[in-house]
XYZ file of C-alpha atoms in Angstrom:
149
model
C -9.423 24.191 -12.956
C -10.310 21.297 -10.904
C -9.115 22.536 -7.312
C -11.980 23.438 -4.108
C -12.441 26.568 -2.660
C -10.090 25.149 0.011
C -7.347 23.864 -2.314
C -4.437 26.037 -3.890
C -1.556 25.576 -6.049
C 0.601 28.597 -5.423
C 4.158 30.279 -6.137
C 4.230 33.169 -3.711
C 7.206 31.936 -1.930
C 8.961 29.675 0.258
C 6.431 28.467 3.212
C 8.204 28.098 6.922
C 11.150 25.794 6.064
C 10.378 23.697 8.879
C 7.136 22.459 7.236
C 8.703 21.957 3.723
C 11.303 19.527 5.683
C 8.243 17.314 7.670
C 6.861 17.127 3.660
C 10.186 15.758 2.290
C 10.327 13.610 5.427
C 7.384 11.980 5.182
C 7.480 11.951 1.578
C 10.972 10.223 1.578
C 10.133 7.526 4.443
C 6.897 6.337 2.596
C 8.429 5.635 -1.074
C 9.897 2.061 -0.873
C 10.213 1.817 -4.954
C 13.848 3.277 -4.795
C 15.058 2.673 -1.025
C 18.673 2.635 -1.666
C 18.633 6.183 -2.770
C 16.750 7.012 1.093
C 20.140 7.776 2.609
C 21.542 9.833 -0.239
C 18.621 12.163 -0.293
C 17.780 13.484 2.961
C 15.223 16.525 3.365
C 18.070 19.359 3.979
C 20.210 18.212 0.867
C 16.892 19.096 -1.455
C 16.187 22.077 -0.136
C 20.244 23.259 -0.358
C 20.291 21.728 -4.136
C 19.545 25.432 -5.363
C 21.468 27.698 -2.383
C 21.385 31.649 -3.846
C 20.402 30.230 -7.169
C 17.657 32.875 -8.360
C 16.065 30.680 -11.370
C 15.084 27.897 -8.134
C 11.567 28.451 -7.454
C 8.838 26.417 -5.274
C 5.380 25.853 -6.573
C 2.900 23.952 -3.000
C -0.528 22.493 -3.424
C -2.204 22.933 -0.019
C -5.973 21.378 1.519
C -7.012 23.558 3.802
C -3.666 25.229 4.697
C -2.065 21.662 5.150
C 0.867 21.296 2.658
C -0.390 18.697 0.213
C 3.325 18.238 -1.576
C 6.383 20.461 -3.456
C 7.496 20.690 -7.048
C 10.900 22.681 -6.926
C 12.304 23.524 -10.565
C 14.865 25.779 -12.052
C 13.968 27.241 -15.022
C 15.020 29.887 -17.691
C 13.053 31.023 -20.561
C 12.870 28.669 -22.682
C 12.951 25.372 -20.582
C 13.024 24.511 -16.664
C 14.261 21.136 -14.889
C 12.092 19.455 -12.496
C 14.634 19.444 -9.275
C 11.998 17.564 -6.798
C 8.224 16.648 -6.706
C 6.695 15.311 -3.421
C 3.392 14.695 -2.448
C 2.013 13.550 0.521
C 1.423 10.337 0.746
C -1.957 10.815 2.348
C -3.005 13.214 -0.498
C -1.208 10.870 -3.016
C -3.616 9.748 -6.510
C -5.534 12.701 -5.707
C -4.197 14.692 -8.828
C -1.507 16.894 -6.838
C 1.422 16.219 -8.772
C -0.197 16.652 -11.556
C -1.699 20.148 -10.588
C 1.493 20.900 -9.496
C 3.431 20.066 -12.910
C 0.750 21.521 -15.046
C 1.144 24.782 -13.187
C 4.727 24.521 -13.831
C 4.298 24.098 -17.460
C 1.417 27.118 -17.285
C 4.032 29.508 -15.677
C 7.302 28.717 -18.097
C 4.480 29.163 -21.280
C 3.570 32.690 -19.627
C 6.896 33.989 -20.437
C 7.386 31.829 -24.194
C 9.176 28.542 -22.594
C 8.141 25.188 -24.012
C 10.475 22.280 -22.221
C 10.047 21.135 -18.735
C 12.857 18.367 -18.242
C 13.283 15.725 -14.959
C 14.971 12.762 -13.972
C 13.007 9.910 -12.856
C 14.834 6.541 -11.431
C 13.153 4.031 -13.903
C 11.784 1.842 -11.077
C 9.991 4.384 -9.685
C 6.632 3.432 -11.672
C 4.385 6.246 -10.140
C 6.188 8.734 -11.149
C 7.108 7.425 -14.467
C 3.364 6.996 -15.088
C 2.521 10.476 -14.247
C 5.244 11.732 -16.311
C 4.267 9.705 -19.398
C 0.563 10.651 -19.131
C 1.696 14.294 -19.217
C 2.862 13.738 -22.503
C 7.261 13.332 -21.228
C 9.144 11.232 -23.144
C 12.337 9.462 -22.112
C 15.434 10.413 -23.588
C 17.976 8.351 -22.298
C 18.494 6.173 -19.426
C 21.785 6.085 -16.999
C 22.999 3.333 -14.469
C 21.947 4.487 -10.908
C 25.453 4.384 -9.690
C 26.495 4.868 -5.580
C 29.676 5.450 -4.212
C 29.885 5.176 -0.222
C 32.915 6.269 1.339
C-alpha cells in the first residue's frame, strides 16, 4: 500500500452529497480533452445514473479529509462497470485513480469477480493511459454521437 497515514481509499458510504457535486464540478470544468460532452454531463446527472440501483457503489480517496476524487461502479459477481472516475485536478498524477481502480478490482476479487469494464471517449488520453497501464484493453470503439433538441 502506498497511501500516508493521512490518505484513505474507502467504501463506507456515500459522503455529504453536496461535496461529491463540488468534486464532479470541478472535475468536469477542468477537463478540456472532451468539451463537447461538458453540457451533457452535469454533476446531478452522474450521481442519478444509478437512482435505487443496489449493485451502484462509491469508492473516495481523501488527503486529510479533503475529497481527493470518486470512482462509482456497478458491479455483480463476476464483473463491475466503471460508471465515473474523477479526480481532482489538484491531486491529479498523484496515483488516485489508480488507487481508486485497484481497490475496485481488490473488492470484486474478494467475492470471485475478475472483469472490471468502462467506457473511455478515445480522445481523452489521460484516462486512456491509465486504463492501458492497468492492464484494459479496448474492445471496440463507437462514434461519439449528440443529439440536441
Amino acid at each position: 500500500d502506498d497511501s500516508t497515514a493521512d490518505e484513505a481509499i474507502s467504501c463506507s458510504g456515500w459522503p455529504p452529497q453536496c461535496e461529491v457535486l463540488r468534486l464532479v464540478q470541478r472535475v468536469l470544468s477542468d477537463s478540456p480533452d472532451v468539451p463537447e460532452s461538458i453540457p451533457f454531463r452535469s454533476p446531478e446527472s452522474i450521481l442519478d445514473s444509478n437512482p435505487g440501483d443496489r449493485s451502484a457503489q462509491l469508492l473516495t480517496g481523501r488527503k486529510s479529509k479533503e475529497l481527493t476524487g470518486i470512482l462509482c461502479w456497478n458491479s455483480s459477481l463476476e464483473s463491475a462497470t466503471i460508471r465515473y472516475l474523477g479526480v481532482h485536478p489538484d491531486y491529479r498524477r498523484q496515483g488516485w485513480g489508480r488507487r481508486l481502480i485497484r481497490e475496485a478490482f481488490r473488492q470484486l476479487a474478494l467475492r470471485g469477480g475478475r472483469q472490471i469494464s468502462v467506457y473511455v471517449d478515445a480522445r481523452n488520453a489521460a484516462a486512456m493511459g491509465l486504463y492501458r497501464s492497468l492492464g484494459f484493453l479496448p474492445r471496440f470503439s463507437m462514434p461519439l454521437i449528440f443529439r440536441v433538441w
